[in-house]
Amino acid sequence: MSFHIIEQAPGRLNRSELAVPGSQPQLFEKAAKSNVDVIFLDLEDAVAPDEKEGARKNIIEALNDIDWGNKSMSVRINGLDTHYMYRDVVDVVEQAGERLDLIMIPKVGTAADVYAVDMMVTQIEDARGYSKRIGFEHIIETALGMQNVHEIAAASKRNESLHFGVADYAASTRARTTIIGGVNPDYSVLTDPAEDGSREVHWDDMWHYALARMVVAARANGLRPIDGPFGDFSDGDGYRAAAKRAAVLGCEGKWAIHPSQIALANEVMSPSEAEITKAKRILEAMKQAEAEGKGAVSLDGRLIDYASIRQAEVLVEKAQQIAAN
Ligand code: GLV
Ligand code: MG
C-alpha cells in the first residue's frame, strides 16, 4: 500500500438509485415503499422551468412528512450555471436538511463547483445546528467534468459518490447515441474474413473508457462509483447487460429511471450466493495457508494469494451490509 491512506466514504448501500421528479409528488409514496437503496428527488432535468418552484416545495414537504424508512434520501439540485441552484440549496437544506442524506450535484465541472456548494451547505448546517453532515453525489456528465474528475473526487470531505451521467455526457462530447446508455452499431469491430469470406460485426461498449476513468477517480478517493441511466425501461435484458458491465468495472450501483429497474439493479449489484461461498472458502484457505507459513496456495486448481484475500473480504463485507439492511 502507498503511505497515502485512502479514507473511505460512509458505507452506504447504493446498489440502486431511483430518480423521482420533484414535480410529480403522486410518485413519492410508491417510491418510499419500493426496494430501492437511494432515492433522488429531482429538481433538475426532469422538471420544467415553470415547475421548479412547485417541485422544491413538494420535495421539502415530502422529506418532512413521508416515511422513507431506511432509504438514503438525496435531492438533485439544479446546475451551478442556473439561477435556481442557490434557492434549491438554501430552501431544501434549511427546511428539510434533517432528513436529507445527500445532495446530488449535476454537471459538476471543476473542484471549485464542489467548494461553492460545500460552503453554502456548511453555513446552513451550522446556522441550523444540524448534527448530521450532508454528503455529496456528483454527476460526471460533461467533457469538463471528466477532464477534472480526479480533482472533483478529492474536492470535499462530503464527497460520497461519482455518477456517470451518460445522456448529458453524450451531448457534451457530441457522441452519437441512439438511446440513453445504449450502444451504437457504428461502434463495432469487423472480424477478419473467415474461409468463406464472411465477416462478423462485434458491437462494442462505447462508454467503456469514460466509465472506467470515473471508476478510477472514485476509488482512488474512497468514493462509490455509480453507473447512470438506461433509458429504454422496456428492455430489461439491455439494462441488465449494462449494469453487469458497470459492475465488472467496479461500479457499486446503477440508476433506475423507472421502478421496474430497481430489482434488476439490486440483483446485479449484489454478490450471488455462489460468489459469497467462494469468497468464504478463499478466506478459509488463506487462513490455513498462513498457519502453515505459506503466502500463496491453490484452490480449485487456481492460485490464490494475499490479493485474493482483499477481493474476498470486499465481497463478504458487501454481503454483510446487504444482510444488515
Ligand atoms: C444524467 O443526468 C444524465 O445526463 O445521464
Ligand atoms: Mg444529466
CSV table of C-alpha atoms and ligand atoms in Angstrom, one decimal:
chain,number,residue,atom,x,y,z
A,1,MET,CA,0.0,0.0,0.0
A,2,SER,CA,1.0,3.6,-0.5
A,3,PHE,CA,1.8,5.7,2.5
A,4,HIS,CA,-1.2,7.7,1.5
A,5,ILE,CA,-4.2,6.1,3.2
A,6,ILE,CA,-7.5,6.4,1.3
A,7,GLU,CA,-10.3,7.4,3.6
A,8,GLN,CA,-13.5,5.6,2.6
A,9,ALA,CA,-16.9,7.3,2.2
A,10,PRO,CA,-19.6,6.2,4.6
A,11,GLY,CA,-20.6,2.6,3.9
A,12,ARG,CA,-24.0,3.4,2.4
A,13,LEU,CA,-25.8,0.8,0.4
A,14,ASN,CA,-26.1,2.2,-3.2
A,15,ARG,CA,-27.0,-0.7,-5.5
A,16,SER,CA,-30.0,1.0,-6.9
A,17,GLU,CA,-30.8,4.7,-7.1
A,18,LEU,CA,-34.2,5.8,-8.2
A,19,ALA,CA,-34.8,9.1,-9.9
A,20,VAL,CA,-38.2,10.7,-9.0
A,21,PRO,CA,-39.2,14.1,-10.5
A,22,GLY,CA,-40.0,16.6,-7.8
A,23,SER,CA,-42.8,17.9,-9.9
A,24,GLN,CA,-44.7,14.5,-9.6
A,25,PRO,CA,-45.5,14.1,-5.9
A,26,GLN,CA,-48.0,11.3,-6.8
A,27,LEU,CA,-45.0,9.1,-7.3
A,28,PHE,CA,-43.4,9.7,-3.9
A,29,GLU,CA,-45.3,7.2,-1.7
A,30,LYS,CA,-44.7,4.4,-4.2
A,31,ALA,CA,-41.0,5.2,-4.2
A,32,ALA,CA,-40.9,5.2,-0.4
A,33,LYS,CA,-42.3,1.7,-0.3
A,34,SER,CA,-40.0,0.3,-3.0
A,35,ASN,CA,-36.9,-1.8,-2.5
A,36,VAL,CA,-34.5,0.9,-3.7
A,37,ASP,CA,-31.4,1.8,-1.7
A,38,VAL,CA,-31.2,5.5,-2.6
A,39,ILE,CA,-33.9,7.9,-3.9
A,40,PHE,CA,-33.0,11.2,-5.5
A,41,LEU,CA,-35.8,13.7,-5.8
A,42,ASP,CA,-35.1,15.7,-8.9
A,43,LEU,CA,-35.2,19.4,-9.3
A,44,GLU,CA,-33.1,19.4,-12.4
A,45,ASP,CA,-33.7,17.9,-15.8
A,46,ALA,CA,-37.0,16.1,-15.2
A,47,VAL,CA,-38.6,19.3,-14.0
A,48,ALA,CA,-39.7,22.1,-16.5
A,49,PRO,CA,-38.6,25.7,-15.7
A,50,ASP,CA,-42.1,26.9,-14.6
A,51,GLU,CA,-42.4,23.9,-12.2
A,52,LYS,CA,-39.1,24.4,-10.4
A,53,GLU,CA,-40.6,26.3,-7.5
A,54,GLY,CA,-43.5,23.9,-7.0
A,55,ALA,CA,-41.2,20.9,-7.2
A,56,ARG,CA,-39.0,22.5,-4.5
A,57,LYS,CA,-42.0,22.9,-2.2
A,58,ASN,CA,-43.1,19.3,-2.9
A,59,ILE,CA,-39.7,17.9,-2.0
A,60,ILE,CA,-39.4,19.9,1.2
A,61,GLU,CA,-42.9,18.7,2.3
A,62,ALA,CA,-42.2,15.1,1.3
A,63,LEU,CA,-38.8,14.9,3.0
A,64,ASN,CA,-40.5,16.1,6.2
A,65,ASP,CA,-43.8,14.2,6.0
A,66,ILE,CA,-43.3,10.9,4.2
A,67,ASP,CA,-41.9,7.8,6.0
A,68,TRP,CA,-38.9,6.9,3.8
A,69,GLY,CA,-37.8,4.1,6.0
A,70,ASN,CA,-34.1,3.3,6.0
A,71,LYS,CA,-33.6,4.7,2.4
A,72,SER,CA,-30.9,7.2,1.8
A,73,MET,CA,-32.5,10.4,0.6
A,74,SER,CA,-30.9,12.7,-2.0
A,75,VAL,CA,-32.0,15.8,-3.9
A,76,ARG,CA,-30.7,16.6,-7.3
A,77,ILE,CA,-30.3,20.4,-7.3
A,78,ASN,CA,-30.0,22.5,-10.5
A,79,GLY,CA,-26.7,23.2,-12.1
A,80,LEU,CA,-24.4,25.9,-10.9
A,81,ASP,CA,-24.9,27.8,-14.2
A,82,THR,CA,-28.6,28.3,-13.4
A,83,HIS,CA,-30.3,30.8,-11.1
A,84,TYR,CA,-32.3,28.0,-9.5
A,85,MET,CA,-29.4,26.4,-7.8
A,86,TYR,CA,-28.9,28.7,-4.8
A,87,ARG,CA,-32.5,28.5,-3.7
A,88,ASP,CA,-32.5,24.7,-4.2
A,89,VAL,CA,-29.7,24.5,-1.6
A,90,VAL,CA,-30.9,27.2,0.8
A,91,ASP,CA,-34.6,26.2,0.8
A,92,VAL,CA,-34.2,22.4,0.9
A,93,VAL,CA,-31.3,22.3,3.4
A,94,GLU,CA,-32.8,24.9,5.7
A,95,GLN,CA,-36.3,23.4,5.7
A,96,ALA,CA,-35.7,19.7,5.3
A,97,GLY,CA,-32.0,19.2,5.9
A,98,GLU,CA,-32.5,16.8,8.8
A,99,ARG,CA,-34.0,14.0,6.6
A,100,LEU,CA,-31.6,14.8,3.7
A,101,ASP,CA,-28.6,12.4,3.5
A,102,LEU,CA,-27.2,13.6,0.2
A,103,ILE,CA,-27.2,16.4,-2.4
A,104,MET,CA,-26.6,15.4,-6.0
A,105,ILE,CA,-24.7,18.0,-8.0
A,106,PRO,CA,-25.3,17.7,-11.7
A,107,LYS,CA,-22.9,18.7,-14.5
A,108,VAL,CA,-20.1,19.4,-12.0
A,109,GLY,CA,-17.2,20.7,-14.0
A,110,THR,CA,-14.4,21.7,-11.6
A,111,ALA,CA,-13.4,21.3,-8.0
A,112,ALA,CA,-14.4,24.9,-7.4
A,113,ASP,CA,-18.1,23.9,-8.1
A,114,VAL,CA,-17.9,21.5,-5.2
A,115,TYR,CA,-16.2,24.0,-3.0
A,116,ALA,CA,-19.0,26.5,-3.7
A,117,VAL,CA,-21.8,24.1,-2.7
A,118,ASP,CA,-19.8,22.9,0.3
A,119,MET,CA,-19.5,26.5,1.5
A,120,MET,CA,-23.3,27.1,1.3
A,121,VAL,CA,-24.2,23.8,2.9
A,122,THR,CA,-21.7,24.2,5.7
A,123,GLN,CA,-23.1,27.7,6.5
A,124,ILE,CA,-26.7,26.4,6.6
A,125,GLU,CA,-25.9,23.3,8.7
A,126,ASP,CA,-24.0,25.5,11.2
A,127,ALA,CA,-26.8,28.1,11.3
A,128,ARG,CA,-29.4,25.4,11.9
A,129,GLY,CA,-27.3,23.4,14.3
A,130,TYR,CA,-27.7,20.2,12.4
A,131,SER,CA,-25.5,17.4,13.8
A,132,LYS,CA,-25.5,15.2,10.7
A,133,ARG,CA,-23.4,16.3,7.7
A,134,ILE,CA,-25.0,16.0,4.3
A,135,GLY,CA,-22.9,14.1,1.7
A,136,PHE,CA,-22.4,14.9,-2.0
A,137,GLU,CA,-23.0,12.8,-5.1
A,138,HIS,CA,-21.5,14.2,-8.2
A,139,ILE,CA,-22.7,13.5,-11.7
A,140,ILE,CA,-19.8,13.3,-14.1
A,141,GLU,CA,-21.6,14.2,-17.4
A,142,THR,CA,-19.7,16.8,-19.2
A,143,ALA,CA,-16.3,16.8,-21.0
A,144,LEU,CA,-15.1,19.3,-18.5
A,145,GLY,CA,-16.2,17.2,-15.5
A,146,MET,CA,-14.5,14.1,-17.0
A,147,GLN,CA,-11.3,16.1,-17.6
A,148,ASN,CA,-11.3,17.2,-14.0
A,149,VAL,CA,-12.8,14.1,-12.4
A,150,HIS,CA,-9.8,13.4,-10.1
A,151,GLU,CA,-9.9,17.0,-8.6
A,152,ILE,CA,-13.7,16.8,-8.3
A,153,ALA,CA,-13.4,13.5,-6.5
A,154,ALA,CA,-10.9,15.0,-4.0
A,155,ALA,CA,-12.6,18.3,-3.5
A,156,SER,CA,-14.6,17.8,-0.4
A,157,LYS,CA,-14.9,15.7,2.7
A,158,ARG,CA,-18.6,15.5,1.9
A,159,ASN,CA,-18.0,13.6,-1.3
A,160,GLU,CA,-19.5,10.1,-1.3
A,161,SER,CA,-20.0,9.0,-4.9
A,162,LEU,CA,-19.5,9.7,-8.6
A,163,HIS,CA,-22.2,9.0,-11.1
A,164,PHE,CA,-21.8,8.6,-14.8
A,165,GLY,CA,-24.5,10.7,-16.5
A,166,VAL,CA,-24.3,9.1,-19.9
A,167,ALA,CA,-27.1,11.2,-21.5
A,168,ASP,CA,-25.5,14.6,-20.8
A,169,TYR,CA,-22.1,13.2,-21.4
A,170,ALA,CA,-23.1,12.2,-24.9
A,171,ALA,CA,-24.5,15.6,-25.5
A,172,SER,CA,-21.4,17.3,-24.1
A,173,THR,CA,-18.9,15.2,-26.1
A,174,ARG,CA,-21.2,15.2,-29.1
A,175,ALA,CA,-21.2,11.4,-29.2
A,176,ARG,CA,-23.6,9.6,-31.5
A,177,THR,CA,-26.2,7.8,-29.4
A,178,THR,CA,-29.4,6.0,-30.1
A,179,ILE,CA,-30.9,5.6,-26.6
A,180,ILE,CA,-29.7,6.8,-23.2
A,181,GLY,CA,-26.9,4.5,-22.0
A,182,GLY,CA,-27.4,2.2,-25.0
A,183,VAL,CA,-24.8,1.1,-27.6
A,184,ASN,CA,-24.4,2.1,-31.2
A,185,PRO,CA,-23.9,-0.4,-34.1
A,186,ASP,CA,-21.3,2.0,-35.5
A,187,TYR,CA,-19.1,1.4,-32.5
A,188,SER,CA,-18.1,-2.1,-33.6
A,189,VAL,CA,-15.2,-4.1,-35.0
A,190,LEU,CA,-15.2,-6.4,-38.0
A,191,THR,CA,-13.6,-9.8,-37.6
A,192,ASP,CA,-11.0,-10.9,-40.2
A,193,PRO,CA,-12.7,-12.7,-43.1
A,194,ALA,CA,-13.4,-16.4,-42.5
A,195,GLU,CA,-12.6,-19.1,-45.1
A,196,ASP,CA,-15.8,-18.3,-47.0
A,197,GLY,CA,-15.1,-14.6,-46.9
A,198,SER,CA,-17.8,-13.8,-44.3
A,199,ARG,CA,-17.0,-11.4,-41.5
A,200,GLU,CA,-18.8,-10.8,-38.2
A,201,VAL,CA,-19.7,-7.5,-36.7
A,202,HIS,CA,-18.9,-7.3,-33.0
A,203,TRP,CA,-20.7,-4.5,-31.2
A,204,ASP,CA,-18.6,-2.8,-28.6
A,205,ASP,CA,-19.3,-0.7,-25.5
A,206,MET,CA,-18.7,2.9,-26.4
A,207,TRP,CA,-19.0,4.0,-22.8
A,208,HIS,CA,-16.2,1.8,-21.5
A,209,TYR,CA,-13.4,4.4,-21.3
A,210,ALA,CA,-15.5,7.1,-19.7
A,211,LEU,CA,-16.9,4.8,-17.1
A,212,ALA,CA,-13.6,3.1,-16.3
A,213,ARG,CA,-11.9,6.6,-15.9
A,214,MET,CA,-14.6,7.7,-13.5
A,215,VAL,CA,-14.3,4.4,-11.5
A,216,VAL,CA,-10.6,5.0,-11.0
A,217,ALA,CA,-11.1,8.6,-9.8
A,218,ALA,CA,-13.9,7.4,-7.4
A,219,ARG,CA,-11.9,4.5,-5.9
A,220,ALA,CA,-8.7,6.5,-5.6
A,221,ASN,CA,-10.6,8.9,-3.4
A,222,GLY,CA,-12.6,6.3,-1.4
A,223,LEU,CA,-15.9,7.1,-3.2
A,224,ARG,CA,-18.6,4.9,-4.7
A,225,PRO,CA,-18.7,4.7,-8.5
A,226,ILE,CA,-22.3,4.5,-9.7
A,227,ASP,CA,-23.5,4.0,-13.3
A,228,GLY,CA,-26.2,6.3,-14.5
A,229,PRO,CA,-29.4,5.9,-16.5
A,230,PHE,CA,-30.5,3.4,-19.1
A,231,GLY,CA,-33.3,5.0,-21.0
A,232,ASP,CA,-35.2,2.1,-22.5
A,233,PHE,CA,-37.1,0.8,-19.5
A,234,SER,CA,-38.9,-1.8,-21.5
A,235,ASP,CA,-35.6,-3.5,-22.3
A,236,GLY,CA,-34.7,-5.4,-19.1
A,237,ASP,CA,-32.1,-7.5,-20.8
A,238,GLY,CA,-30.3,-4.4,-22.2
A,239,TYR,CA,-30.4,-2.9,-18.7
A,240,ARG,CA,-29.0,-6.0,-17.1
A,241,ALA,CA,-26.2,-6.2,-19.6
A,242,ALA,CA,-25.3,-2.5,-19.0
A,243,ALA,CA,-25.4,-3.0,-15.2
A,244,LYS,CA,-23.2,-6.1,-15.4
A,245,ARG,CA,-20.6,-4.2,-17.5
A,246,ALA,CA,-20.6,-1.5,-14.9
A,247,ALA,CA,-20.3,-3.9,-12.0
A,248,VAL,CA,-17.4,-5.8,-13.7
A,249,LEU,CA,-15.5,-2.4,-13.9
A,250,GLY,CA,-16.1,-1.7,-10.2
A,251,CYS,CA,-19.4,0.2,-10.0
A,252,GLU,CA,-21.4,-0.4,-6.9
A,253,GLY,CA,-24.8,0.6,-8.2
A,254,LYS,CA,-26.9,1.9,-11.1
A,255,TRP,CA,-29.7,4.4,-11.5
A,256,ALA,CA,-33.3,3.3,-12.0
A,257,ILE,CA,-35.2,5.8,-14.1
A,258,HIS,CA,-38.3,3.6,-13.7
A,259,PRO,CA,-39.3,1.4,-10.7
A,260,SER,CA,-39.0,-1.7,-12.9
A,261,GLN,CA,-35.3,-1.2,-13.0
A,262,ILE,CA,-34.8,-1.3,-9.2
A,263,ALA,CA,-34.9,-5.1,-8.9
A,264,LEU,CA,-32.6,-5.5,-11.8
A,265,ALA,CA,-30.0,-3.1,-10.2
A,266,ASN,CA,-30.3,-4.8,-6.8
A,267,GLU,CA,-29.8,-8.2,-8.4
A,268,VAL,CA,-26.8,-7.4,-10.5
A,269,MET,CA,-25.1,-5.2,-7.8
A,270,SER,CA,-25.5,-7.8,-5.0
A,271,PRO,CA,-23.0,-10.7,-4.8
A,272,SER,CA,-24.6,-14.0,-5.6
A,273,GLU,CA,-24.7,-16.9,-3.1
A,274,ALA,CA,-22.1,-18.8,-5.2
A,275,GLU,CA,-19.7,-15.7,-5.1
A,276,ILE,CA,-20.1,-15.4,-1.3
A,277,THR,CA,-19.5,-19.1,-0.7
A,278,LYS,CA,-16.4,-18.9,-2.9
A,279,ALA,CA,-15.1,-15.8,-1.1
A,280,LYS,CA,-15.6,-17.5,2.3
A,281,ARG,CA,-13.7,-20.6,1.0
A,282,ILE,CA,-10.8,-18.3,-0.1
A,283,LEU,CA,-10.6,-16.7,3.3
A,284,GLU,CA,-10.6,-20.1,4.9
A,285,ALA,CA,-7.9,-21.5,2.6
A,286,MET,CA,-5.7,-18.4,3.1
A,287,LYS,CA,-6.1,-18.6,6.9
A,288,GLN,CA,-4.9,-22.2,6.7
A,289,ALA,CA,-2.0,-21.3,4.4
A,290,GLU,CA,-1.0,-18.5,6.8
A,291,ALA,CA,-1.0,-21.0,9.7
A,292,GLU,CA,1.3,-23.2,7.6
A,293,GLY,CA,3.6,-20.3,6.8
A,294,LYS,CA,2.6,-20.0,3.1
A,295,GLY,CA,1.8,-16.8,1.3
A,296,ALA,CA,0.1,-18.4,-1.7
A,297,VAL,CA,-1.8,-21.6,-2.2
A,298,SER,CA,-4.1,-23.2,-4.8
A,299,LEU,CA,-7.8,-23.6,-4.5
A,300,ASP,CA,-9.8,-25.5,-7.1
A,301,GLY,CA,-6.7,-25.5,-9.3
A,302,ARG,CA,-6.2,-21.8,-9.2
A,303,LEU,CA,-3.6,-19.7,-7.5
A,304,ILE,CA,-4.8,-17.5,-4.6
A,305,ASP,CA,-2.6,-15.1,-2.6
A,306,TYR,CA,-3.0,-12.0,-0.4
A,307,ALA,CA,-4.7,-10.0,-3.2
A,308,SER,CA,-7.3,-12.8,-3.3
A,309,ILE,CA,-8.0,-12.2,0.4
A,310,ARG,CA,-8.6,-8.5,-0.2
A,311,GLN,CA,-11.0,-9.3,-3.0
A,312,ALA,CA,-12.8,-11.9,-0.9
A,313,GLU,CA,-13.1,-9.5,2.0
A,314,VAL,CA,-14.7,-6.8,-0.1
A,315,LEU,CA,-17.3,-9.3,-1.3
A,316,VAL,CA,-18.1,-10.7,2.2
A,317,GLU,CA,-18.3,-7.2,3.6
A,318,LYS,CA,-20.8,-6.2,0.9
A,319,ALA,CA,-22.9,-9.3,1.6
A,320,GLN,CA,-23.0,-8.4,5.3
A,321,GLN,CA,-24.0,-4.9,4.5
A,322,ILE,CA,-26.9,-6.1,2.4
A,323,ALA,CA,-28.0,-8.7,5.1
A,324,ALA,CA,-28.0,-5.9,7.7
A,325,ASN,CA,-30.2,-3.6,5.6
B,1,GLV,C1,-28.0,12.1,-16.1
B,1,GLV,O1,-28.2,13.1,-15.6
B,1,GLV,C2,-27.6,12.0,-17.5
B,1,GLV,O2,-27.5,13.1,-18.1
B,1,GLV,O3,-27.4,10.9,-18.0
B,2,MG,MG,-27.8,14.8,-16.9
